[in-house]
mmCIF file of C-alpha atoms and ligand atoms in Angstrom:
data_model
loop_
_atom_site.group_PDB
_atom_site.id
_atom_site.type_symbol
_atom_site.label_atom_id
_atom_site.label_comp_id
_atom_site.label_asym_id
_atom_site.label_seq_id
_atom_site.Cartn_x
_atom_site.Cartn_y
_atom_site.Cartn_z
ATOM 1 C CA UNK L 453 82.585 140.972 -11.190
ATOM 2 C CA UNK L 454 79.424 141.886 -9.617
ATOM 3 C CA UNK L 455 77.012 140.019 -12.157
ATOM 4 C CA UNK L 456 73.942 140.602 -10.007
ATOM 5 C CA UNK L 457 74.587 144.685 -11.127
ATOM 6 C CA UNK L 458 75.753 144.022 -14.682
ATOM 7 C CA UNK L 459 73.547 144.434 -17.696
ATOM 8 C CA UNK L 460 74.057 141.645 -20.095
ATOM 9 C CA UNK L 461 73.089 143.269 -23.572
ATOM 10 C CA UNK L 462 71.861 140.343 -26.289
ATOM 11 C CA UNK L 463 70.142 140.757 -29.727
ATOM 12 C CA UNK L 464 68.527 138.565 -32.246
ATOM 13 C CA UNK L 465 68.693 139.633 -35.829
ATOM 14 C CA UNK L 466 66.812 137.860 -38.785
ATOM 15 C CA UNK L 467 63.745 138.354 -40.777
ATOM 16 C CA UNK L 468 60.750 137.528 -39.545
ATOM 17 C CA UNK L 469 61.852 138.130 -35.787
ATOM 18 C CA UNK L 470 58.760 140.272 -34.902
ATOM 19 C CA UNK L 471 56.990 137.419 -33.135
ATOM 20 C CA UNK L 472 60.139 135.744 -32.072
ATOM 21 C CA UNK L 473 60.301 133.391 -28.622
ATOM 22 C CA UNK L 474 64.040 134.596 -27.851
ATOM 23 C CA UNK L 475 63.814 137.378 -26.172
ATOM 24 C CA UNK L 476 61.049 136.394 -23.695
ATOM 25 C CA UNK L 477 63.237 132.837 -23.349
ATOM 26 C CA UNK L 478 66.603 134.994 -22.426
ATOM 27 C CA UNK L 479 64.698 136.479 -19.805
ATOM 28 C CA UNK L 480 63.553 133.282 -18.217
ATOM 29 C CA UNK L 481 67.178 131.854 -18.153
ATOM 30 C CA UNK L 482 68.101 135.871 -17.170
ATOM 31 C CA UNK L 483 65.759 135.101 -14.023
ATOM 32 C CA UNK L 484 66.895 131.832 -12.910
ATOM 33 C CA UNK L 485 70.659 132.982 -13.013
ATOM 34 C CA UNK L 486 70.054 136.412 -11.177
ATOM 35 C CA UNK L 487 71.714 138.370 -13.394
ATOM 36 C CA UNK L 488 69.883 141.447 -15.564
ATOM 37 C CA UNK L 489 70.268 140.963 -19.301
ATOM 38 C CA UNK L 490 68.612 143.038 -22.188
ATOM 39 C CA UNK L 491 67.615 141.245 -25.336
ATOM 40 C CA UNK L 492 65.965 142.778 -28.148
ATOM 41 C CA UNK L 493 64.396 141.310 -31.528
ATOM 42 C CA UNK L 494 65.690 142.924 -34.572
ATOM 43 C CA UNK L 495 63.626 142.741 -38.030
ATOM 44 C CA UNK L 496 66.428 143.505 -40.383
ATOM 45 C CA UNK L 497 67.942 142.397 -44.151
ATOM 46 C CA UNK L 498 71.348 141.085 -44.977
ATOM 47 C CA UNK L 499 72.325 144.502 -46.065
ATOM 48 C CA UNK L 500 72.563 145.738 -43.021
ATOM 49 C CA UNK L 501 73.129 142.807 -40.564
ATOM 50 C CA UNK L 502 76.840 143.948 -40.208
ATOM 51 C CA UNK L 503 75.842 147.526 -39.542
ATOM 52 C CA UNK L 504 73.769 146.318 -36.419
ATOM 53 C CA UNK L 505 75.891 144.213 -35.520
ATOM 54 C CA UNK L 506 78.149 146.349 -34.771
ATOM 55 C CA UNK L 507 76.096 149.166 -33.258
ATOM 56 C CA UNK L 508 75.540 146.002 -30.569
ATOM 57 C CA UNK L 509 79.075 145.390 -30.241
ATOM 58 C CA UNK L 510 80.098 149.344 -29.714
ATOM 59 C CA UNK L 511 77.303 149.495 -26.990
ATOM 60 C CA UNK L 512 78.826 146.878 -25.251
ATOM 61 C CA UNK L 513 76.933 143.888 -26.062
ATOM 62 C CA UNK L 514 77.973 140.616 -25.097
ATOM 63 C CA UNK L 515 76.987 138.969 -28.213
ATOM 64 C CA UNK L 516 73.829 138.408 -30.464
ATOM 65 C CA UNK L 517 72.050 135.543 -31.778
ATOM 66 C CA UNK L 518 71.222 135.325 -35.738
ATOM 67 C CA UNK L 519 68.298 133.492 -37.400
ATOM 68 C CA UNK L 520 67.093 133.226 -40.967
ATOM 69 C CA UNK L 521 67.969 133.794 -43.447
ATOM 70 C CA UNK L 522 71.185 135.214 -42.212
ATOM 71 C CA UNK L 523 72.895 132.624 -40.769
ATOM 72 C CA UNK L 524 75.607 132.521 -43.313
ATOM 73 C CA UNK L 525 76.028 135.974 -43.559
ATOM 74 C CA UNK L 526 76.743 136.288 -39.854
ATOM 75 C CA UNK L 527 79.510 133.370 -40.368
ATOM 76 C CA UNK L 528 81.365 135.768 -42.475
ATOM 77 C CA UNK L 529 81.266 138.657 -39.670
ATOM 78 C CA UNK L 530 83.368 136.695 -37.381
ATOM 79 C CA UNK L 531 87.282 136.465 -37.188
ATOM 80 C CA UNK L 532 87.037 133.025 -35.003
ATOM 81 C CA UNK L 533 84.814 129.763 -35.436
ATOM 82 C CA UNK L 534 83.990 127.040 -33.800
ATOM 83 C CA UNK L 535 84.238 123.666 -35.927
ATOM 84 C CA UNK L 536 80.799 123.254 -36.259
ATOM 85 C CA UNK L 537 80.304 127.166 -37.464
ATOM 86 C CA UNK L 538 83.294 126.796 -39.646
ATOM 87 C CA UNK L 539 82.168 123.505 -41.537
ATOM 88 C CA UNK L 540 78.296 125.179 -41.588
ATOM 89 C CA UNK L 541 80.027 128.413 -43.106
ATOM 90 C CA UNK L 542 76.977 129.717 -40.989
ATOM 91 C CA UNK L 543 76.441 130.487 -37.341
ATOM 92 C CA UNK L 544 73.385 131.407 -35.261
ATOM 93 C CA UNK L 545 75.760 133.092 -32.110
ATOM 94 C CA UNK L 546 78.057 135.421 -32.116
ATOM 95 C CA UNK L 547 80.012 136.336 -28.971
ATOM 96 C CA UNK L 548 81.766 139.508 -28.913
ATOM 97 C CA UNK L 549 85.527 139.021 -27.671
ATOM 98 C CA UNK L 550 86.114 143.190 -28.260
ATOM 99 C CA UNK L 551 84.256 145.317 -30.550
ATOM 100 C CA UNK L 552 85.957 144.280 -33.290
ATOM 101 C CA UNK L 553 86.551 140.401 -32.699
ATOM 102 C CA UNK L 554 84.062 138.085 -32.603
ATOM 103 C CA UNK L 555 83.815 134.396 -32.365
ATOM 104 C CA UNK L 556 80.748 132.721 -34.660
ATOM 105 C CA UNK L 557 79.117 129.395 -32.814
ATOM 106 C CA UNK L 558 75.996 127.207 -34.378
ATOM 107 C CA UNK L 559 73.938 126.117 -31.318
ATOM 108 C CA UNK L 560 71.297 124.698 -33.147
ATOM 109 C CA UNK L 561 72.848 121.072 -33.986
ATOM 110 C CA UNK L 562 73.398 119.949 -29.956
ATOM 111 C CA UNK L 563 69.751 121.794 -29.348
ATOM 112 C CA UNK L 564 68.056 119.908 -31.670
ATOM 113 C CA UNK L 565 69.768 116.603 -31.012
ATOM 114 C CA UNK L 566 69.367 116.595 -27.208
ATOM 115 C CA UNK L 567 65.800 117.333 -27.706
ATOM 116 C CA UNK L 568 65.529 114.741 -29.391
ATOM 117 C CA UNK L 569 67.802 112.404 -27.243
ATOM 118 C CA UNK L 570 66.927 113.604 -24.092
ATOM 119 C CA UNK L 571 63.577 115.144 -24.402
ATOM 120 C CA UNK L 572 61.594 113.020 -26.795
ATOM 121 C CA UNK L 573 63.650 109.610 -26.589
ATOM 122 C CA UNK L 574 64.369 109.095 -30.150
ATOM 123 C CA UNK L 575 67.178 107.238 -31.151
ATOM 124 C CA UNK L 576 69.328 108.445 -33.933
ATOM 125 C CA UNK L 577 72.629 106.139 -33.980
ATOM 126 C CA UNK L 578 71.976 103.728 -36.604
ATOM 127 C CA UNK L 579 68.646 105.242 -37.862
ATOM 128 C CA UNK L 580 68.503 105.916 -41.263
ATOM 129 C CA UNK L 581 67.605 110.249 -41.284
ATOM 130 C CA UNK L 582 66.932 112.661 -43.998
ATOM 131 C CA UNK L 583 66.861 116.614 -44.057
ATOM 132 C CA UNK L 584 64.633 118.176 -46.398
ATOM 133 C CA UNK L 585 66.115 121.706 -46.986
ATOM 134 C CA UNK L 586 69.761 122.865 -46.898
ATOM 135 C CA UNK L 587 69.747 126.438 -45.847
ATOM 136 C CA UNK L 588 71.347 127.573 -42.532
ATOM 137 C CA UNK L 589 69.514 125.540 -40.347
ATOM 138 C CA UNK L 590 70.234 122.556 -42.551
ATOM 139 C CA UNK L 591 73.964 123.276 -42.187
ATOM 140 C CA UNK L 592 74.192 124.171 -38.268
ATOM 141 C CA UNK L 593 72.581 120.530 -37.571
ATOM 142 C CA UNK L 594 74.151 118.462 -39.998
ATOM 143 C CA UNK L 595 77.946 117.999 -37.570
ATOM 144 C CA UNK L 596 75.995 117.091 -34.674
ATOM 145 C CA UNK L 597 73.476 114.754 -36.245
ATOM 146 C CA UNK L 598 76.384 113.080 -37.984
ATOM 147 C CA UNK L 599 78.211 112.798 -34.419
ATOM 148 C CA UNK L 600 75.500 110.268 -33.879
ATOM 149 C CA UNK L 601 76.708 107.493 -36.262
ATOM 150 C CA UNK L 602 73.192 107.406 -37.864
ATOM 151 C CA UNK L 603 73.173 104.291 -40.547
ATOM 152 C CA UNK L 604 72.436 107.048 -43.219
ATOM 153 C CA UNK L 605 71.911 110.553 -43.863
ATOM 154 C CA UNK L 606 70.234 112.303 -46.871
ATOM 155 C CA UNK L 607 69.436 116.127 -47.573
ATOM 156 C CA UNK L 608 67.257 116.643 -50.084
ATOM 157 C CA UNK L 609 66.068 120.241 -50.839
ATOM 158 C CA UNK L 610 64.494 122.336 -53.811
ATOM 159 C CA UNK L 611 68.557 123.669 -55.195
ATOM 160 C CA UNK L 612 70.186 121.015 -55.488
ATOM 161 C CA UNK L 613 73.686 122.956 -55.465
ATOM 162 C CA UNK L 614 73.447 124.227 -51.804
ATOM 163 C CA UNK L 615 72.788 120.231 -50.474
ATOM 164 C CA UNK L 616 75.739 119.333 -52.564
ATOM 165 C CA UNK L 617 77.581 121.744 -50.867
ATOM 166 C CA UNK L 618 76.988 121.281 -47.629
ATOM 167 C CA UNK L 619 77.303 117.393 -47.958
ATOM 168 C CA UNK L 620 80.600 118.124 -49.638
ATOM 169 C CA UNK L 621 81.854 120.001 -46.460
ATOM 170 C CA UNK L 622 80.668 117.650 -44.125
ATOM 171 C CA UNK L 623 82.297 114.563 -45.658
ATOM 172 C CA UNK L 624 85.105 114.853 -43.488
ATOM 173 C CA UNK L 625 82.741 113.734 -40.395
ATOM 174 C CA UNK L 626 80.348 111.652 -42.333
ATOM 175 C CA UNK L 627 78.386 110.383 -45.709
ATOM 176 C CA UNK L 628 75.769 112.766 -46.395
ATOM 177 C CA UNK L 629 73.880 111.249 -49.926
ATOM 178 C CA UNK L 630 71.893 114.307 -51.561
ATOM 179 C CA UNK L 631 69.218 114.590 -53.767
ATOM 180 C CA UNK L 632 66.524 117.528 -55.609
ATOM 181 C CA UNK L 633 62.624 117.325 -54.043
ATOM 182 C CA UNK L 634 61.918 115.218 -57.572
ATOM 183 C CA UNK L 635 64.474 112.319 -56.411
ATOM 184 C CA UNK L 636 63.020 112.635 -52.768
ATOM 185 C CA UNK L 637 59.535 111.706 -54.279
ATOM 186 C CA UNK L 638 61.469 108.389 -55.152
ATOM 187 C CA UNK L 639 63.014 107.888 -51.868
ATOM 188 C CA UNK L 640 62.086 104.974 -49.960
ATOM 189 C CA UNK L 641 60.930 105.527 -45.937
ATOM 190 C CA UNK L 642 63.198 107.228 -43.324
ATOM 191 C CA UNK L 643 63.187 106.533 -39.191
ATOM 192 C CA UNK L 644 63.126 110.264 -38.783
ATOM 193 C CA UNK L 645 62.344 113.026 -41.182
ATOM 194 C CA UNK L 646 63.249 116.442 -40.267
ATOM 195 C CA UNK L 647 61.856 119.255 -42.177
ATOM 196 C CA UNK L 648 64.637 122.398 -42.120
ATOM 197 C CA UNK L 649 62.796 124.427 -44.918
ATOM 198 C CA UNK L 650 61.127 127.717 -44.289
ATOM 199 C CA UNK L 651 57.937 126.738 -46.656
ATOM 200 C CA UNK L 652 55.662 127.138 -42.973
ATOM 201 C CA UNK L 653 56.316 130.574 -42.470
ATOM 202 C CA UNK L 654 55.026 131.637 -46.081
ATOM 203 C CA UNK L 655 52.410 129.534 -45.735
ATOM 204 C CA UNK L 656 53.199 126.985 -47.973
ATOM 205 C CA UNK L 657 52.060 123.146 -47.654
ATOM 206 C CA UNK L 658 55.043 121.165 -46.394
ATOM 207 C CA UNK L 659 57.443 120.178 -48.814
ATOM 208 C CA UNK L 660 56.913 116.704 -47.409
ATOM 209 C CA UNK L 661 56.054 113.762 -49.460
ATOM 210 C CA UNK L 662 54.348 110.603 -48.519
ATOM 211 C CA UNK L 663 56.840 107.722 -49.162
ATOM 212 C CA UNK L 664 59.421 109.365 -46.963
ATOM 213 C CA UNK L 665 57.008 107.705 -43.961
ATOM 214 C CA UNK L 666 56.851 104.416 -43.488
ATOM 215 C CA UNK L 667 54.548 103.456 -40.327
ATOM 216 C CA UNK L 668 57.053 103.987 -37.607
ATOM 217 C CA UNK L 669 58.593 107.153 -38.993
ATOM 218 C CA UNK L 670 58.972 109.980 -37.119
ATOM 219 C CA UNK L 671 58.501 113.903 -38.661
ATOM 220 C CA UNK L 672 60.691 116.424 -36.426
ATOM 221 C CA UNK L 673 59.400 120.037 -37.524
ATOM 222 C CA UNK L 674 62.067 122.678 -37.142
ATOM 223 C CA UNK L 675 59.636 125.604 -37.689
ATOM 224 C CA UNK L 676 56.779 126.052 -34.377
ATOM 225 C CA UNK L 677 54.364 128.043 -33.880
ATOM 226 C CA UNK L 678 52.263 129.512 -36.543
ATOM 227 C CA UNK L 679 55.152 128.447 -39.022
ATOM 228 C CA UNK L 680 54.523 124.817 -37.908
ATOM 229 C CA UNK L 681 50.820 124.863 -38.583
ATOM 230 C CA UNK L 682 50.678 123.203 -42.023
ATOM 231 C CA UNK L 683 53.373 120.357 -41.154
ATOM 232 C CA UNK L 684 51.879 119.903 -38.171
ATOM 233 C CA UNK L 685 48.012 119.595 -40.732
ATOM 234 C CA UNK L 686 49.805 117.683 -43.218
ATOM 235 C CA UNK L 687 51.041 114.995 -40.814
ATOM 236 C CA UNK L 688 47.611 114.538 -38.800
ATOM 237 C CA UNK L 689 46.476 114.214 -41.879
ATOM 238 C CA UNK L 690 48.256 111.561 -43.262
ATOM 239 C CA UNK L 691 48.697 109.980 -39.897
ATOM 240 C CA UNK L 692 52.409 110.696 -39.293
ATOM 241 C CA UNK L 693 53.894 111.223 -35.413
ATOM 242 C CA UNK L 694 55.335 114.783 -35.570
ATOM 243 C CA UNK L 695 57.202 117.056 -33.243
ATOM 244 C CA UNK L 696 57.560 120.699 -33.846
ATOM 245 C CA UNK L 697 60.862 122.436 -33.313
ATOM 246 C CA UNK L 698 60.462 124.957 -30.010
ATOM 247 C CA UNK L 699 62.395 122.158 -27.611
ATOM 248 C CA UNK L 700 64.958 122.722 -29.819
ATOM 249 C CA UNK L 701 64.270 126.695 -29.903
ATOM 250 C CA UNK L 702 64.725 126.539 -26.131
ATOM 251 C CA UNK L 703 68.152 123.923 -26.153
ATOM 252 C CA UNK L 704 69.829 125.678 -28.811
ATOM 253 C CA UNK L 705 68.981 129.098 -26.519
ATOM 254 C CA UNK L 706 70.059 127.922 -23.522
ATOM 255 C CA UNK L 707 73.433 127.045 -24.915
ATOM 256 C CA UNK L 708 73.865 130.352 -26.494
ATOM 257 C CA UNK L 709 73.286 131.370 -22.770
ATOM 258 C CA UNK L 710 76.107 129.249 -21.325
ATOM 259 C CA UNK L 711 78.337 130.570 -24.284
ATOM 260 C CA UNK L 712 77.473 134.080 -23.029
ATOM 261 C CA UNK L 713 77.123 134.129 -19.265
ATOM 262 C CA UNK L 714 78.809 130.906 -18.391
ATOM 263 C CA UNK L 715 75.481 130.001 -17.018
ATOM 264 C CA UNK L 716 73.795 126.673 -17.703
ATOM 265 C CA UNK L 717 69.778 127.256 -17.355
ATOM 266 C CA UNK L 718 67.401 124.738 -16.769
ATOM 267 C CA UNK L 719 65.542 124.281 -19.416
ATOM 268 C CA UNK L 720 62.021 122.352 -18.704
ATOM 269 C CA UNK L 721 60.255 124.818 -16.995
ATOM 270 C CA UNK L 722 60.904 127.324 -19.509
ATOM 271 C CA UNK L 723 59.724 125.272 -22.280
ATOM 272 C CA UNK L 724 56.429 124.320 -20.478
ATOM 273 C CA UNK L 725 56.239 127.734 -19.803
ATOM 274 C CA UNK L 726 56.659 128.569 -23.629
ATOM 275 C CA UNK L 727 54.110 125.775 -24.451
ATOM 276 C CA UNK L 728 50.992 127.461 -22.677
ATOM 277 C CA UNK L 729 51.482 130.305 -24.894
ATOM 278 C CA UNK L 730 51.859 128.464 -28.300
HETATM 279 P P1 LIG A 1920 67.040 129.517 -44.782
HETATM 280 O O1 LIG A 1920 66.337 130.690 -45.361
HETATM 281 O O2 LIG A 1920 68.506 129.556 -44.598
HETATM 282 O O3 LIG A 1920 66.740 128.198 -45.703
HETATM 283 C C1 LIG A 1920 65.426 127.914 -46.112
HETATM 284 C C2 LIG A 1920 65.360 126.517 -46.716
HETATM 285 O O4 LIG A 1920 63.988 126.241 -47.019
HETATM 286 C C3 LIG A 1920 66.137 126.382 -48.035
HETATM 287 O O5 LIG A 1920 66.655 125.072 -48.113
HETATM 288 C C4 LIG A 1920 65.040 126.591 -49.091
HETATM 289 O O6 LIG A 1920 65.305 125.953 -50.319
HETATM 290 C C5 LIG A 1920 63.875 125.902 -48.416
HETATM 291 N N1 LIG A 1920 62.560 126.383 -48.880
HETATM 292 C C6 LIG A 1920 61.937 127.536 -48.545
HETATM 293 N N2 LIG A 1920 60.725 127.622 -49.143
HETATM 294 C C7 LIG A 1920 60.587 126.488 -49.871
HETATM 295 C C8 LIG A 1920 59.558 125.989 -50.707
HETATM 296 N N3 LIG A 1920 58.411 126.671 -50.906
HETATM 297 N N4 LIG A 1920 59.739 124.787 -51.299
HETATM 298 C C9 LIG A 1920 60.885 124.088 -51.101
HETATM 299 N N5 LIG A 1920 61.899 124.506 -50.313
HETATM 300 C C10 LIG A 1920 61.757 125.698 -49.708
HETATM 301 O O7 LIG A 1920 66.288 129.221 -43.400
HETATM 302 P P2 LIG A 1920 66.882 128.427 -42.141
HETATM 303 O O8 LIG A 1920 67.579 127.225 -42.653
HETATM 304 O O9 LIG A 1920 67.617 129.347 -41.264
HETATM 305 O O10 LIG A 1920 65.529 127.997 -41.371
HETATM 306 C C11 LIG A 1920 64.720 126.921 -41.844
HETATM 307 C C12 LIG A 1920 63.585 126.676 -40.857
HETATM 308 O O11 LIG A 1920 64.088 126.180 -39.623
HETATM 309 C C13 LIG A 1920 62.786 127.937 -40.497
HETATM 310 O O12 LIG A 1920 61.421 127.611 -40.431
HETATM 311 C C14 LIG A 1920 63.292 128.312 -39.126
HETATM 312 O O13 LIG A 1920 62.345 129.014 -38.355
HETATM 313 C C15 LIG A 1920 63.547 126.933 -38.535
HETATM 314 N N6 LIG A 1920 64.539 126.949 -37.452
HETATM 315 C C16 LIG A 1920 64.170 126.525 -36.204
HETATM 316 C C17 LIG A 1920 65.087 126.474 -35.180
HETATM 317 C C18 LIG A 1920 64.670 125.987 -33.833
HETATM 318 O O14 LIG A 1920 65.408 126.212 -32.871
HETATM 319 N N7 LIG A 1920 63.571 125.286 -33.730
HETATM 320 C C19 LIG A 1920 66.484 126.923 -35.365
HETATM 321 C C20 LIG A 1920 66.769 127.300 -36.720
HETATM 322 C C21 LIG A 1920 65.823 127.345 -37.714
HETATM 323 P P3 LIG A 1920 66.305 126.644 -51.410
HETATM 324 O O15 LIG A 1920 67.702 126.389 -50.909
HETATM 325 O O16 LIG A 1920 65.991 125.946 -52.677
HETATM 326 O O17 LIG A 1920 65.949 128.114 -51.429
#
């Protein structure tokens, strides 16, 4: 196959996506491979998800990536999982095997936990780690974090059904204790505290509460950009270390790339590159 002539056709879908990173990331990775790929940025509800989804596929798409708060809805599109989508019940990549076959992945566990491995040196095997917020992202990090052997792991959100759930699922590859935001106010401290709600993007404070932080603790922000404004606030202001989520944006990416193209980008210069315009 002659890549260097073939159009690679990609999509996000999710709502918000109007300011999303993706498409201008795919194009970086696009121009370090050599090969011409299309991505577009689709503002959409669950309603119609499968509708669009399949408009991609009958174009001739190679796949599509999905982001909240339709993660689990585009889980239930596919015909073929990976382990990780299948115990998630949600998947952020979907790669089209034929129009009508398609194979859900969840990139977002091994992008967060090589940024944090890799890029920002934290150790997570035998650290004790909560999640606050169980929605898709929740679920598409939870295997790989797990993978880790951390000495404990606790997802707390606001319904405490869904972190039930999710622990319940995962038990098979590790303890997951859960508990409603009024039992994480009773919590004692946490190595690393990751914050997988969506409260940032509607502007709300962080669901964060103080005694989660003990003086070494470390916040990990999934939400960046203008979504990671008031975590980033609250933590200055209460004197907590915190990292926002767009290393992650740009691991997770790069292995939906690979899943796509077979291509493996590089991914530093594309996150410094991303940086300068945050
Ligand atoms: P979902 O819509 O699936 O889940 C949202 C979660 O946030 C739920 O647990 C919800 O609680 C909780 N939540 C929302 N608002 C509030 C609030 N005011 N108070 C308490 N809890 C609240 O979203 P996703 O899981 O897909 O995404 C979560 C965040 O992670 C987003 O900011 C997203 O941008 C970010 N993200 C970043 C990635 C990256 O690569 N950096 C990748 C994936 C996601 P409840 O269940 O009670 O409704």
């Amino acid at each position: 196959m002659d890549q260097a002539r073939k159009l690679i056709r990609l999509a996000v879908f999710g709502s918000p996506v109007k300011h999303s990173l993706s498409p201008r990331i795919h194009q970086l990775f696009a121009a370090q491979a050599g090969i011409s790929v299309e991505y577009t940025a689709t503002e959409i509800s669950e309603d119609f998800l499968s509708r669009e989804v399949q408009k991609l596929a009958d174009a001739g798409g190679t796949g599509c990536n999905i982001t909240l708060p339709l993660k689990n809805r585009a889980f239930q599109l596919a015909n073929r999982f990976s382990e990780r989508a299948e115990l998630a019940q949600a998947a952020n990549t979907l790669v089209f095997n034929s129009a009508t076959r398609w194979t859900a992945d969840s990139t977002d566990g091994p992008g967060l936990v090589r940024d944090l491995l890799d890029n920002l040196h934290v150790e997570l095997k035998s650290r004790r780690i909560c999640i606050v917020g169980a929605g898709g992202a929740a679920a598409g990090i939870l295997y790989d974090l797990l993978q880790q052997r951390p000495a404990s792991l606790c997802l707390f959100n606001r319904t405490i059904g869904k972190a039930e759930s999710l622990a319940h699922r995962f038990s098979e590859i590790g303890r997951v204790e859960t508990g409603d935001l009024e039992q994480m106010t009773l919590a004692n401290p946490f190595d690393l505290v990751i914050n997988a709600t969506s409260a940032g993007h509607h502007g709300h404070n962080p669901v964060l509460t103080g005694n989660l932080f003990g003086p070494q603790s470390l916040c990990y922000d999934l939400s960046y950009g203008a979504a990671h404004n008031s975590t980033r606030a609250w933590c200055q202001e209460n004197g907590i270390q915190c990292h926002d989520g767009l290393g992650m944006l740009v691991e997770q990416a790069a292995d939906s790339f690979q899943i796509w193209t077979g291509f493996t980008p590089d991914t530093k210069p594309v996150h410094q590159a991303l940086r300068t315009l945050l």
